[in-house]
mmCIF file of C-alpha atoms and ligand atoms in Angstrom:
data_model
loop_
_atom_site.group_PDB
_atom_site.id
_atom_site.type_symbol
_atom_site.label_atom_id
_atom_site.label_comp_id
_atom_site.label_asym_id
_atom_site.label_seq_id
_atom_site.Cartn_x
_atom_site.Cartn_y
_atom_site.Cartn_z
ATOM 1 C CA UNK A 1 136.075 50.370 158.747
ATOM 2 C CA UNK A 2 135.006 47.000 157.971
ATOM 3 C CA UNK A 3 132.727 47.014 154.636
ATOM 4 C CA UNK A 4 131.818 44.358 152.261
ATOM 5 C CA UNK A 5 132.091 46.515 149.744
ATOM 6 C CA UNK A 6 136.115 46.559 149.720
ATOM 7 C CA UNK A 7 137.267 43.339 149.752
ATOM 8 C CA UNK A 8 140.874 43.289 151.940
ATOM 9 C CA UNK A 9 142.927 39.916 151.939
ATOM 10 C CA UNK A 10 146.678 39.314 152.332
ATOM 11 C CA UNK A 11 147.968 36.538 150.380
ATOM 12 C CA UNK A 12 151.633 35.782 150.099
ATOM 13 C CA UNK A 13 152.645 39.280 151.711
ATOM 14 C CA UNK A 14 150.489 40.928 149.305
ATOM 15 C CA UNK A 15 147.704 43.198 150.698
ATOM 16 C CA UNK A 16 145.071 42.961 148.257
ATOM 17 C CA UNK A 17 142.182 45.250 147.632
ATOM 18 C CA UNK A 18 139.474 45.152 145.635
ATOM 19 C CA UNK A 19 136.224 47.266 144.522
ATOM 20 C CA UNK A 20 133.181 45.456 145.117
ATOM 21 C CA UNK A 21 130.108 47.284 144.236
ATOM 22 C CA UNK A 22 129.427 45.658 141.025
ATOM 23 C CA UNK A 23 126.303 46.566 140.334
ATOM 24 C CA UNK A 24 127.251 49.907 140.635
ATOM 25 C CA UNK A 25 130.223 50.037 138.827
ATOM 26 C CA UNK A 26 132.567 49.963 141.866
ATOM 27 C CA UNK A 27 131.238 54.039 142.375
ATOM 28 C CA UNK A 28 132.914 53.967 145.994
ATOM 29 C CA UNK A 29 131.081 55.916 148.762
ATOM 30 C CA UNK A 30 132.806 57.598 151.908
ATOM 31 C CA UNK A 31 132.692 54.109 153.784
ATOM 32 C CA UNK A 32 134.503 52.333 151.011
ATOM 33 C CA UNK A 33 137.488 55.045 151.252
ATOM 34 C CA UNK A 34 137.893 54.599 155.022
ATOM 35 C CA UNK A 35 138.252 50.804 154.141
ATOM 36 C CA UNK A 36 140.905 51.837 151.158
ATOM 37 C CA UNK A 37 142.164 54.070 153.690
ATOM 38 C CA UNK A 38 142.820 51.379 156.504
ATOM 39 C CA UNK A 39 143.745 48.781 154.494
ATOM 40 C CA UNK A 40 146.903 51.625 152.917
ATOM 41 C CA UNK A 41 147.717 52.442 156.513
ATOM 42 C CA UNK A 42 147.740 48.700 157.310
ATOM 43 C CA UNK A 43 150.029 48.182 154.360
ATOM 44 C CA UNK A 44 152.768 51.101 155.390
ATOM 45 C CA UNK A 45 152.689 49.942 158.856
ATOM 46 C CA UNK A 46 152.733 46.241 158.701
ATOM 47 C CA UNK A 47 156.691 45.042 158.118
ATOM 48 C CA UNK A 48 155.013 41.761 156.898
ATOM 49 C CA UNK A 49 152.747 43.616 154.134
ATOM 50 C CA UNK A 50 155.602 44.130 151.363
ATOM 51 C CA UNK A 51 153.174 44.937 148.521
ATOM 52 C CA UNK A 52 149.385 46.058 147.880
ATOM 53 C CA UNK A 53 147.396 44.715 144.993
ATOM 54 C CA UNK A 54 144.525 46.287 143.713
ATOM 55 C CA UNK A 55 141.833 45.447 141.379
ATOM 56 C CA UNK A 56 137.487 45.728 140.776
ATOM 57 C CA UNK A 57 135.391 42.976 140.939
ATOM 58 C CA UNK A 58 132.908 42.340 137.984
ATOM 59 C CA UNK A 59 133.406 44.297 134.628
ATOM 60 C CA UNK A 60 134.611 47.885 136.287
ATOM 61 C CA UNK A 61 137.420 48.892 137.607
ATOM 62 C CA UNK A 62 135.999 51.744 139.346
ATOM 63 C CA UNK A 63 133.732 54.204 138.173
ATOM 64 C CA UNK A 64 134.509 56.884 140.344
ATOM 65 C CA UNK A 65 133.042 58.548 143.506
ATOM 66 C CA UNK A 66 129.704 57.596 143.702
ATOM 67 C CA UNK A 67 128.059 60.783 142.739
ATOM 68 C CA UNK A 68 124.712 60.870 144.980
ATOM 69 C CA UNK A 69 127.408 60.796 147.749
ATOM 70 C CA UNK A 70 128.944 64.365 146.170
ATOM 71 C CA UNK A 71 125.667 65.332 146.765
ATOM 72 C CA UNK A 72 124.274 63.955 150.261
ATOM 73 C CA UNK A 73 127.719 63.871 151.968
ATOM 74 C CA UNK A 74 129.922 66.450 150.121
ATOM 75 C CA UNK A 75 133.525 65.823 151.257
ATOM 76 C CA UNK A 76 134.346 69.241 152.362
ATOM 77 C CA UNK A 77 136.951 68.911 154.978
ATOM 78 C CA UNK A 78 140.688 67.939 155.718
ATOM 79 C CA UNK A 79 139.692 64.463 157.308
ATOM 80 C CA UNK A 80 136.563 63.814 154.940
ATOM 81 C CA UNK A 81 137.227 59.488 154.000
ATOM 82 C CA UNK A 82 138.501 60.565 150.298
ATOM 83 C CA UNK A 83 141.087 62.842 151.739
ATOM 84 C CA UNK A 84 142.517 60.223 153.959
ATOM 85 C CA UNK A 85 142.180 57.857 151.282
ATOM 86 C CA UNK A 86 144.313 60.926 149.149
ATOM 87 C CA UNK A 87 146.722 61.345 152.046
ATOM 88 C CA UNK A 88 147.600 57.410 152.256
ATOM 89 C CA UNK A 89 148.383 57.050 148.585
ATOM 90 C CA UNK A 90 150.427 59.877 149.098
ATOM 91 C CA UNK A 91 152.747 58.531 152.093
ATOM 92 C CA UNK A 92 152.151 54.360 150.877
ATOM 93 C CA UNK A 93 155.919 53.168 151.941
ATOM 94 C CA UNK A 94 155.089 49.503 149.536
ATOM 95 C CA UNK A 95 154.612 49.316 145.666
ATOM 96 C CA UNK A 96 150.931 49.688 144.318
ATOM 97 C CA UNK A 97 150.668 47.175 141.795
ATOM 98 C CA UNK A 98 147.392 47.797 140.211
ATOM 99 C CA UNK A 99 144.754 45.736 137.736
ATOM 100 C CA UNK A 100 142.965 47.869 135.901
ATOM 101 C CA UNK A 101 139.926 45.474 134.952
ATOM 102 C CA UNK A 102 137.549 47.628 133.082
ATOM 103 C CA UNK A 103 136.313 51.064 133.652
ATOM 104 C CA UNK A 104 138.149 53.924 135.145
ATOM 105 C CA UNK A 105 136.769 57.066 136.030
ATOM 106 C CA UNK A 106 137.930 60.013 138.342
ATOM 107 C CA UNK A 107 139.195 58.862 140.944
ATOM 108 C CA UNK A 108 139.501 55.478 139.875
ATOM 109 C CA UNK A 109 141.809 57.297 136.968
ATOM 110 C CA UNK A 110 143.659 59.818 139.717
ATOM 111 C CA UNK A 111 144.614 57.096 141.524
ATOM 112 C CA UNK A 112 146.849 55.324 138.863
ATOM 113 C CA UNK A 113 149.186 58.380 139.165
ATOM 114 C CA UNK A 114 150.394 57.636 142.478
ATOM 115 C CA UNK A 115 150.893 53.796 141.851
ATOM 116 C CA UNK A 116 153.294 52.162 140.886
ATOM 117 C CA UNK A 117 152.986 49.259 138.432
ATOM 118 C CA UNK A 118 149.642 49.699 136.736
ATOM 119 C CA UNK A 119 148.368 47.455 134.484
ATOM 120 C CA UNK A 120 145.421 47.084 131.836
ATOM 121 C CA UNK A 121 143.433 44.916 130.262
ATOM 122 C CA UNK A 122 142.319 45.329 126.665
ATOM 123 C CA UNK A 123 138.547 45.989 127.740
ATOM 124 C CA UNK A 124 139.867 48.918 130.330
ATOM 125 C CA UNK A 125 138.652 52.663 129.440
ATOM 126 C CA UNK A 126 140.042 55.646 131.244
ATOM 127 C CA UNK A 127 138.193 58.735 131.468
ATOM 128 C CA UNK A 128 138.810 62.325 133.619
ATOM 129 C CA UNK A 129 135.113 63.517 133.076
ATOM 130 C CA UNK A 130 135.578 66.181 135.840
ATOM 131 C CA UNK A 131 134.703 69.652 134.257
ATOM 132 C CA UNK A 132 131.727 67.581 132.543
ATOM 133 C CA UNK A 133 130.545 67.375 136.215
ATOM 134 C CA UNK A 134 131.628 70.650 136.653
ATOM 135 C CA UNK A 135 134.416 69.882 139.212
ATOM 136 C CA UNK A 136 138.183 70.207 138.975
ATOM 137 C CA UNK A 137 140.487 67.923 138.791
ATOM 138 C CA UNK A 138 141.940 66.084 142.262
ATOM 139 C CA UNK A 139 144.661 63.843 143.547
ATOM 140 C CA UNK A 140 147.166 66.085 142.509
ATOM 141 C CA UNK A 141 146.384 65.145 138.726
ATOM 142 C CA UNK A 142 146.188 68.546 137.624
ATOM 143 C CA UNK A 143 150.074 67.892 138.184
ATOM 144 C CA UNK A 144 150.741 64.555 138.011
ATOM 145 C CA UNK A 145 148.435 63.599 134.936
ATOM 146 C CA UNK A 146 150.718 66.193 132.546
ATOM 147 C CA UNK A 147 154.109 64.757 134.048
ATOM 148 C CA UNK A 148 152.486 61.140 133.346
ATOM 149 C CA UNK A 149 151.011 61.655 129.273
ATOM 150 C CA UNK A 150 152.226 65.164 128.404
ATOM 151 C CA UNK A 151 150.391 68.580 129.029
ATOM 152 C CA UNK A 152 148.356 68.465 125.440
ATOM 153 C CA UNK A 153 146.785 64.826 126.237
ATOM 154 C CA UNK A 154 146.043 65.810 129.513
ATOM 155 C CA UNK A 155 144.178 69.011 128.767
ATOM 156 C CA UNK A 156 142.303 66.874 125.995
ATOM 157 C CA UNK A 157 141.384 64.559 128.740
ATOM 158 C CA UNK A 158 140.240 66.983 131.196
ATOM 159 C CA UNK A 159 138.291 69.188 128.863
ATOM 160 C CA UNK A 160 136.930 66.801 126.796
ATOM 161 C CA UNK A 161 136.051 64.113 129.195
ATOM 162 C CA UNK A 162 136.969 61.501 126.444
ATOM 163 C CA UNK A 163 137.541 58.105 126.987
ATOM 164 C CA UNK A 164 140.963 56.526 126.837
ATOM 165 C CA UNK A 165 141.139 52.836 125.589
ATOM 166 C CA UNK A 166 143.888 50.417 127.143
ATOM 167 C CA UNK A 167 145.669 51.231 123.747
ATOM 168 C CA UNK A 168 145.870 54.476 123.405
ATOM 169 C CA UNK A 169 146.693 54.067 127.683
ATOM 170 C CA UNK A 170 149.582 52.313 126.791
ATOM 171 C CA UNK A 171 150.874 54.858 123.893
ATOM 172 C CA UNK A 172 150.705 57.678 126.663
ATOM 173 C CA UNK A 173 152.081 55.829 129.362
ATOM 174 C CA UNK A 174 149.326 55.717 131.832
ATOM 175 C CA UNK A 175 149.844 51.738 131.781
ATOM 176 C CA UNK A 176 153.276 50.104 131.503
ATOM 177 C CA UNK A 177 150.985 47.302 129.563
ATOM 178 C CA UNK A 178 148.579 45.909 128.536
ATOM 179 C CA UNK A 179 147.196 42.350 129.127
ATOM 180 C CA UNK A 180 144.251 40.225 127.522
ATOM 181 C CA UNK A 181 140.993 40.570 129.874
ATOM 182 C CA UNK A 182 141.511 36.525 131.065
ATOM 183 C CA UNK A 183 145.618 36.626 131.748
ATOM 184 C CA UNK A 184 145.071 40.468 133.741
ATOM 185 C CA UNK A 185 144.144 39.528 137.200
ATOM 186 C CA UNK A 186 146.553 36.398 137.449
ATOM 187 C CA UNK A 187 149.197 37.891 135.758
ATOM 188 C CA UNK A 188 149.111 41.280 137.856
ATOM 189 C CA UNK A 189 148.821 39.265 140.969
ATOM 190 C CA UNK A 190 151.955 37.089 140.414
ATOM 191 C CA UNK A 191 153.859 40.737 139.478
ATOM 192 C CA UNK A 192 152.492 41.782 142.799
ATOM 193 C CA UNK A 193 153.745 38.108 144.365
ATOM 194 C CA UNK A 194 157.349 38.851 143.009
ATOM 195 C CA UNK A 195 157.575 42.035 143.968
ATOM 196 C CA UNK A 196 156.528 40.857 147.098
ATOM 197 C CA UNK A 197 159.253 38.297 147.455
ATOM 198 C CA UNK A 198 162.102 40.514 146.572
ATOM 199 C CA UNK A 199 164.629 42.247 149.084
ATOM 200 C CA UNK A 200 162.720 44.611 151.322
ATOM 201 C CA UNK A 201 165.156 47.627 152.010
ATOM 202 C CA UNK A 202 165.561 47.413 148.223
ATOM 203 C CA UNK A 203 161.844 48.202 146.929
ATOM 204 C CA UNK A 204 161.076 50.258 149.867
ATOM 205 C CA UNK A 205 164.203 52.534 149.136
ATOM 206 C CA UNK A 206 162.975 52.406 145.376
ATOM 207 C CA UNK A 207 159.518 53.554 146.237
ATOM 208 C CA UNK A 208 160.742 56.364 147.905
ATOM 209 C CA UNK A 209 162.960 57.241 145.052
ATOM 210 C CA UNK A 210 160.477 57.044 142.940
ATOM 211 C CA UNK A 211 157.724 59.384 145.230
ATOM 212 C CA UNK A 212 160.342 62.373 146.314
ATOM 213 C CA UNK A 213 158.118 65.044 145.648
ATOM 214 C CA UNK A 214 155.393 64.366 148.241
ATOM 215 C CA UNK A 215 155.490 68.294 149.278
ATOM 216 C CA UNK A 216 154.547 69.409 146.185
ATOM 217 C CA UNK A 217 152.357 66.692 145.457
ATOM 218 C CA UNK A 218 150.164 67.595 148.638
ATOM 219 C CA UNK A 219 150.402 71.315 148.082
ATOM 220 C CA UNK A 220 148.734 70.928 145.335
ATOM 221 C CA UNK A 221 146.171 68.286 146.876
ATOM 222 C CA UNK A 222 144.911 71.022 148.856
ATOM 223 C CA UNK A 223 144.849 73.644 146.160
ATOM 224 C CA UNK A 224 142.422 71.908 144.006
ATOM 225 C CA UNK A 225 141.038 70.868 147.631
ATOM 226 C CA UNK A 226 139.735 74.259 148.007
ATOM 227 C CA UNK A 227 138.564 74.283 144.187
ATOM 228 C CA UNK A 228 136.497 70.974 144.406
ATOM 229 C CA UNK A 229 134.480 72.000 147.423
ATOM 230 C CA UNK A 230 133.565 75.388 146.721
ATOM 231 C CA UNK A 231 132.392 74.049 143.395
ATOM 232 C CA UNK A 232 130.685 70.756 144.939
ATOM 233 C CA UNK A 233 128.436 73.399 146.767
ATOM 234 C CA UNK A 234 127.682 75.144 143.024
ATOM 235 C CA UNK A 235 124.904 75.139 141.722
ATOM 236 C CA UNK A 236 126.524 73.920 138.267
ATOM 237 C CA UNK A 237 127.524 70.563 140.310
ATOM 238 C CA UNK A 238 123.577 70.512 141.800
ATOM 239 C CA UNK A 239 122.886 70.810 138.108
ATOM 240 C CA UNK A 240 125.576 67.988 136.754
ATOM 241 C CA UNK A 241 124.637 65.361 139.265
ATOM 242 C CA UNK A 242 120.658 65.862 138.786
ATOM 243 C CA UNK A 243 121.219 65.295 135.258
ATOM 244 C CA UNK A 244 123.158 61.908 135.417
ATOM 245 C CA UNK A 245 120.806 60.554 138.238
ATOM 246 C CA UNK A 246 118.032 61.734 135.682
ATOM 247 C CA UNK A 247 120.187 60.459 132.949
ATOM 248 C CA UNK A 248 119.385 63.327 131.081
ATOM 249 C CA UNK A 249 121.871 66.081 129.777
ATOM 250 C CA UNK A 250 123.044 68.677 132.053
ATOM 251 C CA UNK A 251 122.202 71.989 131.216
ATOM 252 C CA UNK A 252 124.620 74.823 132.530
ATOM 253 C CA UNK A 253 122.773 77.895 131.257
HETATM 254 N N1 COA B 1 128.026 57.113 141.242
HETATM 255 C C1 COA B 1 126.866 56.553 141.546
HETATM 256 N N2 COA B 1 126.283 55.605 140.791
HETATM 257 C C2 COA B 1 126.949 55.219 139.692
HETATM 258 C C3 COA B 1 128.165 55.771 139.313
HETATM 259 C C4 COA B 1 128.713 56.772 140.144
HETATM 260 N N3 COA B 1 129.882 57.336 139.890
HETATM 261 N N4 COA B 1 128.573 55.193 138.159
HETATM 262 C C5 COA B 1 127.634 54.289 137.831
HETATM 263 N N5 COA B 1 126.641 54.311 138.751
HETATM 264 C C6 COA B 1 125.434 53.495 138.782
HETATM 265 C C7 COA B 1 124.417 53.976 137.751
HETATM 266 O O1 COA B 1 123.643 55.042 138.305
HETATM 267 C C8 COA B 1 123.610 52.722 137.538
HETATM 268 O O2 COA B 1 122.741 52.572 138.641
HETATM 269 P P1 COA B 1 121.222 51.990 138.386
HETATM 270 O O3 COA B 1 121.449 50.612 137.811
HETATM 271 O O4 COA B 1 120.642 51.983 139.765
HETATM 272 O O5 COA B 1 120.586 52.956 137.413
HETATM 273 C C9 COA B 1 124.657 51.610 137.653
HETATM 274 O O6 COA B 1 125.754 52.174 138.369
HETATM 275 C C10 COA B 1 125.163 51.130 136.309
HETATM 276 O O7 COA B 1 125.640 52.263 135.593
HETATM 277 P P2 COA B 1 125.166 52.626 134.087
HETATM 278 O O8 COA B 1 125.347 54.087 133.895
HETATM 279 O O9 COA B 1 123.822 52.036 133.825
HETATM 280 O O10 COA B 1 126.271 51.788 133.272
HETATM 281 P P3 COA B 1 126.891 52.126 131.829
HETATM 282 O O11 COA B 1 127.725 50.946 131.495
HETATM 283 O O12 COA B 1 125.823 52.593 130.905
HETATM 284 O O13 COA B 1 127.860 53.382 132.086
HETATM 285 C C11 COA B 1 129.562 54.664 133.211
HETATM 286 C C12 COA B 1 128.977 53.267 132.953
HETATM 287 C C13 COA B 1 130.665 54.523 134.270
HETATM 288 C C14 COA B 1 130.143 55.242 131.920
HETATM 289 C C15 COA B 1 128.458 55.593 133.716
HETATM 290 O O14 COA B 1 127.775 54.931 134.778
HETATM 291 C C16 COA B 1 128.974 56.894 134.254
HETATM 292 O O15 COA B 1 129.272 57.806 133.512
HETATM 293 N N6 COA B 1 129.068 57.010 135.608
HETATM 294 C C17 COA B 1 129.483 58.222 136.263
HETATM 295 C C18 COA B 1 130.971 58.286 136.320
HETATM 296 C C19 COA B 1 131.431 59.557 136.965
HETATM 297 O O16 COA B 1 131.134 60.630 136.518
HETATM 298 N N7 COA B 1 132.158 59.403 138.081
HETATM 299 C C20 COA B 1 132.635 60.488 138.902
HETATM 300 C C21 COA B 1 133.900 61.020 138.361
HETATM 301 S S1 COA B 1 134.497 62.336 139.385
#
């Protein structure tokens, strides 16, 4: 789907991809995922696409799914534009070399858990505010996001909704590093560029070493699937997403 609000280039091999809804923080609606989602399945399918960069434009990374779009166009089934967005992180063949430029929420946190070389810079928060919004947690990260920081930080994370600074990223291991706002696109680009020029049996074989458990990974996809719907079509969502668009404080009885 073409959209302006993705922005899909390839430069030196790289397929890059980048959140471009500034002004709203980079919230992505349904027609931004089918572009994420086409420009993934471009990547795996395209022998001349060894590598996908992604980053946001402006000050955000990404601050999640844009949250009047939970409401007017719930994503409720298998082939909903988030799920195929899901599905192609899930069965991306290339390394997902990511630049995490500011703000990431939800989704734009999930995400990171099924790339590959992820990146910060100093001014990037992370956040998991899904129970605040009375969801569950999706992309697998109710499995992943434990393996990835430990089971204690990621119940904080969930529960809490707390924000995560690059630093304290970096501690945990949700980013291999951290780089200085200026030096983080250009720098994650060029890792991107490298990776990009290097053998490619070699990092496609690696990719797949590194991504064997795709069964269980999608099992559980689907399990919180079947959570996060029946809860989008709560009343205590109705509730959660009237209150931010009021920006007032939710009140859950
Ligand atoms: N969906 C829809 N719109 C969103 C959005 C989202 N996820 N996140 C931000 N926006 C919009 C805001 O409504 C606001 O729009 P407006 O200018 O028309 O009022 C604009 O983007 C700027 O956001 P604002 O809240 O004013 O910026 P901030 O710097 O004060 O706060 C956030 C940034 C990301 C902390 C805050 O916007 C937020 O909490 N967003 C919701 C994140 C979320 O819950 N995502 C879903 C996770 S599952």
């Amino acid at each position: 789907m073409m959209t302006d609000l993705i922005l899909t280039e390839v430069e030196h091999r790289v397929l890059k991809l980048t959140f471009n809804r500034p002004d709203k923080k980079n919230a992505i609606t349904h027609e931004m995922y089918s572009a994420l989602a086409d420009g993934l399945e471009r990547a795996r399918e395209d022998d001349d696409i060894r590598a996908v960069y992604i980053t946001g434009s402006g000050d955000s990374f990404t601050a999640g799914n844009d949250l009047s779009d939970f409401r007017d166009n719930p994503p409720l089934g298998r082939d909903a534009p988030v799920n195929r967005f899901l599905g192609e992180l899930v069965k991306a063949t290339k390394p997902l070399v990511v630049a995490v430029n500011g703000i990431a929420v939800g989704v734009g946190l999930t995400m990171l858990l099924h790339s590959d070389v992820v990146i910060a810079g100093k001014s990037a928060v992370f956040s998991a505010p899904f129970v605040d919004l009375a969801l569950v947690p999706e992309a697998a990260s109710s499995l992943l996001l434990p393996r990835v920081i430990g089971t204690t930080n990621a119940a904080d994370v969930f529960f809490t909704g707390r924000k995560l600074h690059a630093d304290e990223a970096l501690t945990m291991g949700l980013v291999s590093r951290v780089m200085t706002d200026e030096e983080l696109k250009p720098g994650v680009f060029d890792i991107a560029r490298s990776i990009a020029a290097k053998a490619p049996q070699a990092v496609k074989l690696t990719k797949s070493l590194l991504r064997k458990d795709s069964e269980a990974i999608s099992a559980r996809m689907l399990e919180e699937g079947g959570h996060f719907s029946s809860q989008l079509q709560s009343a205590e969502v109705l509730e959660a997403i009237t209150a931010f668009m009021q920006k007032r404080e939710p009140n859950f009885g």
